[in-house]
Short mmCIF file of N, CA and C in Angstrom, two decimals:
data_model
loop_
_atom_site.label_atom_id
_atom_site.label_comp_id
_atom_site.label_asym_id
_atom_site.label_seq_id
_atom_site.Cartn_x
_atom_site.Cartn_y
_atom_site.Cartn_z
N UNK A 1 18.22 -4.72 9.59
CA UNK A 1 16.83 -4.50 9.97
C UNK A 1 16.51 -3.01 9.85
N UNK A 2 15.51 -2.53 9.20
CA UNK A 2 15.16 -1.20 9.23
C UNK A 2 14.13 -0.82 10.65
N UNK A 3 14.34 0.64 10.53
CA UNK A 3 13.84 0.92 11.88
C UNK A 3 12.22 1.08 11.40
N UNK A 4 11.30 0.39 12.27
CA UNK A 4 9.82 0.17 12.25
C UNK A 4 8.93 1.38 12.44
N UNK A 5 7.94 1.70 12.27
CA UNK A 5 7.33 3.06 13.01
C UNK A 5 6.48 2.21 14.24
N UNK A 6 5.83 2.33 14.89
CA UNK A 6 5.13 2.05 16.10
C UNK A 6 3.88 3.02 16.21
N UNK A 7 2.47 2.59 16.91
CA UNK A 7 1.56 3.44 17.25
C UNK A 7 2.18 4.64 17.96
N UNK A 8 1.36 5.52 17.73
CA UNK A 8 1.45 6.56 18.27
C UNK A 8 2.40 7.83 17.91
N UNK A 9 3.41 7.11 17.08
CA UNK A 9 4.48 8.13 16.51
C UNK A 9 4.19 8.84 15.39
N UNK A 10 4.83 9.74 15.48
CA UNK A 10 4.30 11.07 14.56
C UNK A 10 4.29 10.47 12.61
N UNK A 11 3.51 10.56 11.78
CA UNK A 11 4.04 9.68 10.56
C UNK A 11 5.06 10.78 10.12
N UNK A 12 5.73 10.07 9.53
CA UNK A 12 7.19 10.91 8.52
C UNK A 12 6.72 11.50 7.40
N UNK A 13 7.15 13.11 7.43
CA UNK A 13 6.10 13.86 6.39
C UNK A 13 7.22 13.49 5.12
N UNK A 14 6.88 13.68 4.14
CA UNK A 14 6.92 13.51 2.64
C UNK A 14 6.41 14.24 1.71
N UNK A 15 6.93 14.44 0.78
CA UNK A 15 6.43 15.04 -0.42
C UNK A 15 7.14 14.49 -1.84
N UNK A 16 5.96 14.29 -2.98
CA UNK A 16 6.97 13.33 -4.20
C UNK A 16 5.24 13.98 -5.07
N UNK A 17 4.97 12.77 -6.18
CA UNK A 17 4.14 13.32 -6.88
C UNK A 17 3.75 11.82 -6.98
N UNK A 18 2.54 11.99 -7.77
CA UNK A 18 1.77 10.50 -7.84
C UNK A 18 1.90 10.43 -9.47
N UNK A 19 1.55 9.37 -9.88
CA UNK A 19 1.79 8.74 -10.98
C UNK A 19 1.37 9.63 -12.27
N UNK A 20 0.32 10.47 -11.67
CA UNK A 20 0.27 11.77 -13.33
C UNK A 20 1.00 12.69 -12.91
N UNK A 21 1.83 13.03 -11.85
CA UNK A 21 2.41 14.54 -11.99
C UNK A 21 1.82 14.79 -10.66
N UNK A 22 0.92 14.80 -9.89
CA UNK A 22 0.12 16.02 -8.99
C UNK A 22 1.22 15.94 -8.05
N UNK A 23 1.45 17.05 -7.25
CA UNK A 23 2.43 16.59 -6.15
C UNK A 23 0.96 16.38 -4.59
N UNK A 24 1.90 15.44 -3.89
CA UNK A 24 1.32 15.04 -2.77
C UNK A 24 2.50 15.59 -1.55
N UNK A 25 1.28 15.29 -0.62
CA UNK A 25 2.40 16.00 0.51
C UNK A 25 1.52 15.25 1.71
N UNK A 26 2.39 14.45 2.69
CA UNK A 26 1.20 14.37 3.66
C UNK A 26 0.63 15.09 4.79
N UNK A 27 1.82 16.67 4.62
CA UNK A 27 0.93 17.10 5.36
C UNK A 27 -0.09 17.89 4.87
N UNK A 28 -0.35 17.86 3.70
CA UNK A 28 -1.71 18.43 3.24
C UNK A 28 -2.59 17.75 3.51
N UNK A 29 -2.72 16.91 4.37
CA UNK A 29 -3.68 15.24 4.48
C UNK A 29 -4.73 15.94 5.73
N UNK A 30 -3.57 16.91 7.19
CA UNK A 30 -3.89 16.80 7.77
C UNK A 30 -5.45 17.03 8.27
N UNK A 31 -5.77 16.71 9.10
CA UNK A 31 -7.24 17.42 9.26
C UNK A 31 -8.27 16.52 8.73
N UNK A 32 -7.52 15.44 8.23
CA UNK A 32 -8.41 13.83 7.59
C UNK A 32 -7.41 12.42 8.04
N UNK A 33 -8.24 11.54 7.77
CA UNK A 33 -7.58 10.19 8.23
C UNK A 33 -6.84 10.09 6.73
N UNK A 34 -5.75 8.80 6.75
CA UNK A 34 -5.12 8.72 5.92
C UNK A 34 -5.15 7.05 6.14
N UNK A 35 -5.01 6.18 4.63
CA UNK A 35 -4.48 4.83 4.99
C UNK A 35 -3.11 4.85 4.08
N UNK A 36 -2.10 4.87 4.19
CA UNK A 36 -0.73 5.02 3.67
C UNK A 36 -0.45 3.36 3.50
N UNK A 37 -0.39 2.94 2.16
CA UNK A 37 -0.27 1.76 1.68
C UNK A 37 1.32 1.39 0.97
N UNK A 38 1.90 0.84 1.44
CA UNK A 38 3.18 0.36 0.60
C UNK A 38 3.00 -1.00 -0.06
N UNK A 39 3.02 -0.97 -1.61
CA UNK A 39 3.00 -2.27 -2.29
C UNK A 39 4.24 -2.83 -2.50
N UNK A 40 3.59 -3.54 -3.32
CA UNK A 40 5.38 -4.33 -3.94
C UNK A 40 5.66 -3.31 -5.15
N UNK A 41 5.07 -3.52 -6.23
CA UNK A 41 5.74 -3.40 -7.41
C UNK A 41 4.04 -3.06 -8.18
N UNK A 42 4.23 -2.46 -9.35
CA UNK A 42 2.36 -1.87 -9.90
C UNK A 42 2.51 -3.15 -10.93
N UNK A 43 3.10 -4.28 -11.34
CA UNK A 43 2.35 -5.51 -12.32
C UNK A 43 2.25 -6.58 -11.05
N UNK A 44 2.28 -6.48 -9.96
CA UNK A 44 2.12 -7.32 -8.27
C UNK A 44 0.52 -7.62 -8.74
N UNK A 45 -0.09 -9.47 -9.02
CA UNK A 45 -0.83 -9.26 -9.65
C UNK A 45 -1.93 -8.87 -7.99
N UNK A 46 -1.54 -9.37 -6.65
CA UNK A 46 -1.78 -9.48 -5.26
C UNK A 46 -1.78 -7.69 -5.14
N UNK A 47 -1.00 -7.39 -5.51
CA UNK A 47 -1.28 -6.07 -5.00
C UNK A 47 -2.02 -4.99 -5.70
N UNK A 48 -2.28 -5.47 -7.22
CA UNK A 48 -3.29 -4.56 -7.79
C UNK A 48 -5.15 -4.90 -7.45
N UNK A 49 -5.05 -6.34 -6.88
CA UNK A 49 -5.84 -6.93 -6.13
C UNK A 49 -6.48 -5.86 -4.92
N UNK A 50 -5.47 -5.61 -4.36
CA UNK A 50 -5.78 -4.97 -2.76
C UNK A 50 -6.10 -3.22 -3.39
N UNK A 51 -5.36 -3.01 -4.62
CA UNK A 51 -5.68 -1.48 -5.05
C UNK A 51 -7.56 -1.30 -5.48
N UNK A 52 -7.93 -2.58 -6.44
CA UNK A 52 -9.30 -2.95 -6.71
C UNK A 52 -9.86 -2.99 -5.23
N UNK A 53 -9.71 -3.91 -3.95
CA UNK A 53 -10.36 -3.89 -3.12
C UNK A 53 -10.78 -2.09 -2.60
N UNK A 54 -9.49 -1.45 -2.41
CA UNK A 54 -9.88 -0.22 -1.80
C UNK A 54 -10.72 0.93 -2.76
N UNK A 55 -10.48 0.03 -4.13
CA UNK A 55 -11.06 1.63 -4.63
C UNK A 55 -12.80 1.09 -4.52
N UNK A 56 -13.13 0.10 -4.31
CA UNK A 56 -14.46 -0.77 -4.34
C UNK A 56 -14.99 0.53 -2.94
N UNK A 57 -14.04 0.44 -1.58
CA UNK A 57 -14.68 1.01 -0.49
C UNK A 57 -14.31 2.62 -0.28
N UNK A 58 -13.71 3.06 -1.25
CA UNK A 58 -13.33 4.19 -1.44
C UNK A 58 -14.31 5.85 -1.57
N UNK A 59 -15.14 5.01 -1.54
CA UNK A 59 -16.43 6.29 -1.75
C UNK A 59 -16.85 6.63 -0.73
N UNK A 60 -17.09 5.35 0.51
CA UNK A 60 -17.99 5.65 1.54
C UNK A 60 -16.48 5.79 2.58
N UNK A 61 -15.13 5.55 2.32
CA UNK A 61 -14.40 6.05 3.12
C UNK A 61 -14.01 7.44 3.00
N UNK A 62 -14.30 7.97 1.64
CA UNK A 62 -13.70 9.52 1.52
C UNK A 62 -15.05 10.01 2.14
N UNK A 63 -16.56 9.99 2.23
CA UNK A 63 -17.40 10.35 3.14
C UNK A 63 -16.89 10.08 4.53
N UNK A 64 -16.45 9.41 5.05
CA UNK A 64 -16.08 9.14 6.25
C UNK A 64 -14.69 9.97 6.80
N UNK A 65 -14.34 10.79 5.66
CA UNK A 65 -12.85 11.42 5.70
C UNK A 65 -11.42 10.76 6.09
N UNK A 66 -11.39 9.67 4.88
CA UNK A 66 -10.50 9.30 4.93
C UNK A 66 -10.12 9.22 3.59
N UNK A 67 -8.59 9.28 3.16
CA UNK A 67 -7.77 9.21 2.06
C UNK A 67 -7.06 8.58 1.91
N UNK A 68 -6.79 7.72 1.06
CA UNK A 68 -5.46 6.40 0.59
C UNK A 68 -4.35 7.11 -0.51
N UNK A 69 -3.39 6.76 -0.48
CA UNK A 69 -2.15 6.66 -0.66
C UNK A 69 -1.90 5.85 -0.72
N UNK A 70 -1.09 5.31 -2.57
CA UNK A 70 -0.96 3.79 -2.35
C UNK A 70 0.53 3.77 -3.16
N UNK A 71 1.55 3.39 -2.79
CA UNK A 71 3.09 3.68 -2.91
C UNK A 71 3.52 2.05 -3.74
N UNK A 72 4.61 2.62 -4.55
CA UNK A 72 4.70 1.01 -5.28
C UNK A 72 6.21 1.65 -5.68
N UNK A 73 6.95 0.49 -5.67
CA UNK A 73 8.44 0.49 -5.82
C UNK A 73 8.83 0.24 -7.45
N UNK A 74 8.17 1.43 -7.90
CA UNK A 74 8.14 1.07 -9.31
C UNK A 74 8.41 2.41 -10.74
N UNK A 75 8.88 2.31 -11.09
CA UNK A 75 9.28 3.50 -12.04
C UNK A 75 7.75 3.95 -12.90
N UNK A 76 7.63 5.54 -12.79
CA UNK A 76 6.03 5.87 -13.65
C UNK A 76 5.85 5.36 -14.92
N UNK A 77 6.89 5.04 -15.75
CA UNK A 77 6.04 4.55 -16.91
C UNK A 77 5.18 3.00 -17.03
N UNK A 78 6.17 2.24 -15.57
CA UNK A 78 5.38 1.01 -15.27
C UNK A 78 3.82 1.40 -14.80
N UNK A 79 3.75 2.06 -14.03
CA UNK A 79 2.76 2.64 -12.80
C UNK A 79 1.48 2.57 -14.21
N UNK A 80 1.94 3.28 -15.11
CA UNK A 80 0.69 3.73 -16.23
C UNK A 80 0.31 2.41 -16.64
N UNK A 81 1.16 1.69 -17.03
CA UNK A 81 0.67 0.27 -17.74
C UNK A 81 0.38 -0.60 -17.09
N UNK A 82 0.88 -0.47 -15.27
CA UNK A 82 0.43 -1.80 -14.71
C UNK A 82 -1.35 -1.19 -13.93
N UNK A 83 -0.56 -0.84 -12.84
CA UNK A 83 -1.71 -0.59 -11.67
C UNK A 83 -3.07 0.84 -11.94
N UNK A 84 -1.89 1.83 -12.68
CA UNK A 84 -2.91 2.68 -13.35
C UNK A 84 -3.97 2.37 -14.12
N UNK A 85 -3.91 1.87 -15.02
CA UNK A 85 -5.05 1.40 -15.62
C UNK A 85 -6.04 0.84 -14.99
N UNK A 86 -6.21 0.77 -13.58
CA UNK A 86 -7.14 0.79 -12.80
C UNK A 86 -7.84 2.19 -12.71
N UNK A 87 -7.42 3.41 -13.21
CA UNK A 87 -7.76 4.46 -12.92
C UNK A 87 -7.99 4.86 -11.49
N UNK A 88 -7.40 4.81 -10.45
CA UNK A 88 -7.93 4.75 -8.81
C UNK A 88 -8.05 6.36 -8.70
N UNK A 89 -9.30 6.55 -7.76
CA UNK A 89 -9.68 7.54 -7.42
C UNK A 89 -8.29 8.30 -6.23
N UNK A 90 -7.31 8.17 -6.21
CA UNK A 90 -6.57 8.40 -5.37
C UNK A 90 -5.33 8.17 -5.58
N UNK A 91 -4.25 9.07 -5.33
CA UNK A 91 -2.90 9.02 -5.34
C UNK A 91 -2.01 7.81 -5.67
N UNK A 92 -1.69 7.18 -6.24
CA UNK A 92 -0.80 6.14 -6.91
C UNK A 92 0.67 6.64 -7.01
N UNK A 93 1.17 5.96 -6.11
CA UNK A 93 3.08 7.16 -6.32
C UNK A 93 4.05 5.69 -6.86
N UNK A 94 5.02 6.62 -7.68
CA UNK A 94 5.78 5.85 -7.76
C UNK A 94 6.87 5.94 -7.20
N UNK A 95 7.94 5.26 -6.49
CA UNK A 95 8.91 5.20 -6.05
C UNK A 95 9.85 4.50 -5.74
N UNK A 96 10.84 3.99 -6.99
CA UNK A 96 11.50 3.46 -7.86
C UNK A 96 12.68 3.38 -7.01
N UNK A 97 13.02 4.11 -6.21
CA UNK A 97 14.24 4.13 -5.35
C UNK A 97 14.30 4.22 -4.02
N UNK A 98 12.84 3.74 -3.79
CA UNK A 98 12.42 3.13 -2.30
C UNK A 98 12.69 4.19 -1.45
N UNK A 99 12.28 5.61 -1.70
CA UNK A 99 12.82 6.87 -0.70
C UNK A 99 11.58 6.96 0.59
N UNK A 100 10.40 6.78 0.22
CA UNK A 100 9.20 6.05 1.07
C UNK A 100 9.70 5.07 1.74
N UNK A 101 9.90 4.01 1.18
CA UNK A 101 9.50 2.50 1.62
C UNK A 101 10.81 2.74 2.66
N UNK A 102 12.45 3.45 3.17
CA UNK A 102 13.24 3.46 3.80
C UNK A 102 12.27 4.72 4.87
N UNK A 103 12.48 4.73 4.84
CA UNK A 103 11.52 6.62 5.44
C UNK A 103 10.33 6.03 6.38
N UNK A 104 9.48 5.28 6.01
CA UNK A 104 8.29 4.20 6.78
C UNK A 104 9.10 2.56 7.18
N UNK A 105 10.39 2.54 6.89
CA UNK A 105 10.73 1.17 7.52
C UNK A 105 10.55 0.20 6.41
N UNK A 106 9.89 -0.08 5.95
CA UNK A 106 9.59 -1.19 4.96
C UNK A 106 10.26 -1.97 4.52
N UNK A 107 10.05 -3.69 4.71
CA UNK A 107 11.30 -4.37 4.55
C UNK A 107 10.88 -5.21 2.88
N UNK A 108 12.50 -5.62 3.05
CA UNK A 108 12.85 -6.58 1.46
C UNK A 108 12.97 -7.85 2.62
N UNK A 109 12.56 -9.14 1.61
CA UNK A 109 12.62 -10.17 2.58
C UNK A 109 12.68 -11.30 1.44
N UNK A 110 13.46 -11.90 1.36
CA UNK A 110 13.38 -13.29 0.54
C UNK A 110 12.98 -14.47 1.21
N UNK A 111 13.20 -14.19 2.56
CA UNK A 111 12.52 -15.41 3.30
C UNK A 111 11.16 -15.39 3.45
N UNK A 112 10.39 -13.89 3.36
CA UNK A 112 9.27 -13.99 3.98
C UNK A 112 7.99 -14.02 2.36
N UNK A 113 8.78 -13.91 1.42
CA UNK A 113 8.61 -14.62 0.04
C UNK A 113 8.78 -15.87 -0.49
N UNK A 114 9.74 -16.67 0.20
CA UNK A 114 9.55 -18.27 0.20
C UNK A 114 8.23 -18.32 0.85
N UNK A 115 8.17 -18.00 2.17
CA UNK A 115 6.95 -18.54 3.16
C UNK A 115 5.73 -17.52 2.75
N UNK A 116 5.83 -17.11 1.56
CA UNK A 116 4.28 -16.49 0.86
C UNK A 116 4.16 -17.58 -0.37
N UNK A 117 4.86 -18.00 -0.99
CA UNK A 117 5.03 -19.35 -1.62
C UNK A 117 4.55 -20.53 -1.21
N UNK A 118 4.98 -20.41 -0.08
CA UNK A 118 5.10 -21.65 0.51
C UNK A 118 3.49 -21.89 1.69
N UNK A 119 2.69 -20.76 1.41
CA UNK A 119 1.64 -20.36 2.27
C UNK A 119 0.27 -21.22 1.07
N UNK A 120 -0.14 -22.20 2.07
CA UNK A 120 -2.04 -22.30 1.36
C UNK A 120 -2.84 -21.66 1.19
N UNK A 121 -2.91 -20.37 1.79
CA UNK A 121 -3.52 -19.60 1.16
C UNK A 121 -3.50 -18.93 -0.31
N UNK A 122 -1.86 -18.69 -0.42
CA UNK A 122 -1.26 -17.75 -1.36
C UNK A 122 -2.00 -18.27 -2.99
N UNK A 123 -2.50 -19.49 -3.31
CA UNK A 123 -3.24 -19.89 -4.35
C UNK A 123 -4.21 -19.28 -4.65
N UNK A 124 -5.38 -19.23 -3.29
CA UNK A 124 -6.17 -18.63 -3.30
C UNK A 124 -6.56 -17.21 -3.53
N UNK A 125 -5.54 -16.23 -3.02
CA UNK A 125 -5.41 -15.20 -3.22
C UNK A 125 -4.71 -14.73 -4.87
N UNK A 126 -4.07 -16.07 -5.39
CA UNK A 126 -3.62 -15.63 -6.81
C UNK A 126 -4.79 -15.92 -7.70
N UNK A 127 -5.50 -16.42 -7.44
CA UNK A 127 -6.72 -17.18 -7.96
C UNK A 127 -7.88 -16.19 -8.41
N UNK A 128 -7.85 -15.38 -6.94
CA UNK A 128 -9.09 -14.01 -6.77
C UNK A 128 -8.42 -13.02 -7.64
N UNK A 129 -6.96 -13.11 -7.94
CA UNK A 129 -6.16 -11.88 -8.20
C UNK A 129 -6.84 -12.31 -9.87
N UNK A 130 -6.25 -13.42 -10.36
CA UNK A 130 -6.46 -13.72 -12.06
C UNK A 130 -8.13 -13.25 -12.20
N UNK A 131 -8.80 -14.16 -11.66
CA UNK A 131 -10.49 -13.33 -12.14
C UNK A 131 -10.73 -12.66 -11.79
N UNK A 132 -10.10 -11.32 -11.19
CA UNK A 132 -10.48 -9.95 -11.15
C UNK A 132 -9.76 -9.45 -12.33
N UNK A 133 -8.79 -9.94 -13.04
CA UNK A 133 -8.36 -9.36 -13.94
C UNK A 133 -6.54 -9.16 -14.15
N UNK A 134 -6.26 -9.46 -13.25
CA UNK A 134 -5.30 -9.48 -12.75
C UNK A 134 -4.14 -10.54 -12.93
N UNK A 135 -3.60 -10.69 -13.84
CA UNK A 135 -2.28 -12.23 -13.58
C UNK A 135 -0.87 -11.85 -13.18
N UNK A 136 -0.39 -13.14 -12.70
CA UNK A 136 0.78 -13.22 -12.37
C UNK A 136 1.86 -12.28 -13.46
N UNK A 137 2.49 -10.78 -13.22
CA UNK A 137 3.14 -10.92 -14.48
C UNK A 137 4.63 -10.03 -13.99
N UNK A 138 5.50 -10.50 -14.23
CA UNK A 138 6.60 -9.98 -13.96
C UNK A 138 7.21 -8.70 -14.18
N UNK A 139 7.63 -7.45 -13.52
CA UNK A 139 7.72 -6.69 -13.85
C UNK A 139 9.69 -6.30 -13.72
N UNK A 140 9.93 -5.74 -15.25
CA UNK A 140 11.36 -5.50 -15.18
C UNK A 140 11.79 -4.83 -14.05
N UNK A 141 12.81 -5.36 -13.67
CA UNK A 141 13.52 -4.39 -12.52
C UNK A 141 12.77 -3.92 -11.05
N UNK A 142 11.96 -4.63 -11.14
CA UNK A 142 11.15 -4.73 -9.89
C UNK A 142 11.56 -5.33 -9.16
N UNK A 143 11.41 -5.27 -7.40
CA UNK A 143 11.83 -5.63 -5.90
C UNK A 143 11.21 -6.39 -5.96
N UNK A 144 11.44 -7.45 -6.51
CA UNK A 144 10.67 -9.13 -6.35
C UNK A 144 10.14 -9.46 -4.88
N UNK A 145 11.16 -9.25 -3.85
CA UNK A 145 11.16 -9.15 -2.16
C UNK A 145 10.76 -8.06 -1.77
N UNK A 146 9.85 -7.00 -1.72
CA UNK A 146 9.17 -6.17 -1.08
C UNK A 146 8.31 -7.02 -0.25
N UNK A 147 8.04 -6.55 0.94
CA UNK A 147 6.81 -6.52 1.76
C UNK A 147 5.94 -5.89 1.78
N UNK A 148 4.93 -5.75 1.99
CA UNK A 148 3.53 -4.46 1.88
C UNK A 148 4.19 -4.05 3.32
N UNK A 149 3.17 -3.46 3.73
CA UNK A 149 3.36 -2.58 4.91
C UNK A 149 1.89 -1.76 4.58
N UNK A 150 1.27 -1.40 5.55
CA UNK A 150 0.26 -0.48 5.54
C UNK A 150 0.27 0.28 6.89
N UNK A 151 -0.35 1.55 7.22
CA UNK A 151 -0.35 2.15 8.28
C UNK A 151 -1.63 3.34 7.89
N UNK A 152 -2.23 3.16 9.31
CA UNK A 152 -3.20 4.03 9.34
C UNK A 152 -3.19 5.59 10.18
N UNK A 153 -3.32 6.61 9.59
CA UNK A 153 -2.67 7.56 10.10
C UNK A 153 -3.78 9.01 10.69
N UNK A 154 -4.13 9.03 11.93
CA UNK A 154 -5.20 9.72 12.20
C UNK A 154 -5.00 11.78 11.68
N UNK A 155 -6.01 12.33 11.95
CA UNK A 155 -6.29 13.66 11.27
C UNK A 155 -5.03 14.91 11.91
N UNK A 156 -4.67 13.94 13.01
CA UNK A 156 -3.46 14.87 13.51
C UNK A 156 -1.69 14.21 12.84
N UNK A 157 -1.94 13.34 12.11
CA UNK A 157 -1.15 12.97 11.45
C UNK A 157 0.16 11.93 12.75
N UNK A 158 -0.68 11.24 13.48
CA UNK A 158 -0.15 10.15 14.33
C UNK A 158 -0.54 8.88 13.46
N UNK A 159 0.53 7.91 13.45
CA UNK A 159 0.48 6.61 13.39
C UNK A 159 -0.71 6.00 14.42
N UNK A 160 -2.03 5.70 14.33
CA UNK A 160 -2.53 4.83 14.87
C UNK A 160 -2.88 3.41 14.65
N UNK A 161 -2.30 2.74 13.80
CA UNK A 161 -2.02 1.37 13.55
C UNK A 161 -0.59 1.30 12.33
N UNK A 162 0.65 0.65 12.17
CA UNK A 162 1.49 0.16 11.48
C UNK A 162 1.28 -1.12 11.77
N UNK A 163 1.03 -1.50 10.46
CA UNK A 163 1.10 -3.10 10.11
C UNK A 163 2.12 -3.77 9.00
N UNK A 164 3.07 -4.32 9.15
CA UNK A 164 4.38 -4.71 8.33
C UNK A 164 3.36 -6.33 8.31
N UNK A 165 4.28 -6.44 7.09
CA UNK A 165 3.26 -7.89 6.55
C UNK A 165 4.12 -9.07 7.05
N UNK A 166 3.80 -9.76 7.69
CA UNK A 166 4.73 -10.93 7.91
C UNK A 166 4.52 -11.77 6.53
N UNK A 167 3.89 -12.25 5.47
CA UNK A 167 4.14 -12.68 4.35
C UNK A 167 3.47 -11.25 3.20
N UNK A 168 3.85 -11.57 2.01
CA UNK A 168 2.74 -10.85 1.10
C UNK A 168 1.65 -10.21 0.70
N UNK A 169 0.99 -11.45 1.03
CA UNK A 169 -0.85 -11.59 0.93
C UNK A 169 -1.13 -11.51 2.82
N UNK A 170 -0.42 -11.17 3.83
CA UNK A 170 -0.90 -10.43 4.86
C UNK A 170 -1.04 -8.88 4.70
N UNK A 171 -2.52 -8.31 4.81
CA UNK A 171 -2.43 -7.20 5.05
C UNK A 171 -3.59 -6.39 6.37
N UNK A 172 -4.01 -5.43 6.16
CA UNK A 172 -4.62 -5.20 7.25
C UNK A 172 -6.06 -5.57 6.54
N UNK A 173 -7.19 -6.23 8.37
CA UNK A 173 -8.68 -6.53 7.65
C UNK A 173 -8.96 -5.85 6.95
N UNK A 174 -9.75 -5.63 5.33
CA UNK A 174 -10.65 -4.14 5.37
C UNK A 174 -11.91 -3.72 6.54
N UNK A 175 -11.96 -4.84 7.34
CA UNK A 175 -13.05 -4.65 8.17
C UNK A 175 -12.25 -3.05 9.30
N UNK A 176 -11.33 -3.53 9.94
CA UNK A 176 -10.25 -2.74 10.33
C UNK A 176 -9.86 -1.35 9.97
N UNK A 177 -9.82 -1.59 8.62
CA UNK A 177 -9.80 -0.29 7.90
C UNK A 177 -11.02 0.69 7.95
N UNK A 178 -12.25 -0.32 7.98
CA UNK A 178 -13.31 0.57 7.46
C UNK A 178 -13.96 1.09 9.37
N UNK A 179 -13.66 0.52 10.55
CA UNK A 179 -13.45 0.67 11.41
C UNK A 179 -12.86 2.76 12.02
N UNK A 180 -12.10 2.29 11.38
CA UNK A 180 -10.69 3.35 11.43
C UNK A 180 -11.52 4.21 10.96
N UNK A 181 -11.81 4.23 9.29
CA UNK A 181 -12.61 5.41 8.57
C UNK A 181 -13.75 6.20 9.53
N UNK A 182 -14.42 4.90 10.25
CA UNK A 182 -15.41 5.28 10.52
C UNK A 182 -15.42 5.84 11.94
N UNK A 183 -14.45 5.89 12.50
CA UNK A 183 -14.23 6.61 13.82
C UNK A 183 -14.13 5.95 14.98
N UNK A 184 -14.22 4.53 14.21
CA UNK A 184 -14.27 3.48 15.77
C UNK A 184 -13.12 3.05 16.60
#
């Protein structure tokens, strides 16, 4: 079992670079909200899904001073061909050797990937994923068993919500999110 973060705890600073080169750091964040996103993998057709959702609310959250960070267990030349080509207004990291995803807790789970399988929803959500553009597509050497994980991280750089996904396609409301942005 990896160790979890919890409200209120300080987030774990970091520094790596995002998918063109820029380096990121989170404590350059401080002094703004942050939503720190852990995916699966950048051809996750579910998780380039949730990258489209945020960059949709991404305008009126960077007015609201908030910034996303969106982490994927995936080597950069995937990053360019899968999830990049979304062009997202915001940091896309790759991290191929899970130095994030251990660092924030983030679990591998084969069970909790049967029971995303095995979930009625999970159709639906592959469904929204294909007509946005998006299909099912396998990516080499990718953590088939990643969990998302998301955490919302206030301007003093505290954890004020960690959310570990109990299946896949669980993540946090965007209602929640946009909540957060907005100071509520």
């Amino acid at each position: 079992m990896t160790h979890q973060l919890q409200q209120g705890m300080i987030a774990p600073a970091f520094r790596t670079v995002d998918h063109c080169g820029n380096p990121i750091s989170l404590d350059s964040y401080r002094g703004r909200k942050v939503l720190l996103a852990f995916m699966r993998f950048s051809a996750c057709a579910l998780c380039n899904l949730r990258v489209h959702h945020f960059i949709d609310r991404y305008p009126d959250w960077q007015r609201q001073g908030m910034d996303v960070i969106a982490v994927f267990e995936s080597p950069e030349v995937n990053m360019r061909t899968y999830v990049g080509a979304q062009n997202a207004p915001f940091p896309l990291v790759a991290d191929p050797k899970a130095h994030l995803y251990d660092l924030y807790g983030v679990e591998t789970s084969e069970e909790k990937v049967r029971m995303t399988m095995a979930d009625a929803n999970t159709k639906m959500f592959a469904e929204e994923a294909a007509a946005a553009g998006f299909a099912l597509t396998p990516e080499e050497g990718s953590n088939f068993n990643r969990i998302p994980a998301e955490f919302l991280i206030d301007e003093s750089g505290i954890v004020r919500l960690a959310h570990y996904s109990r299946i896949v396609t669980d993540h946090l409301p965007l209602a929640a999110i946009d909540s957060f942005a907005a100071g509520e």
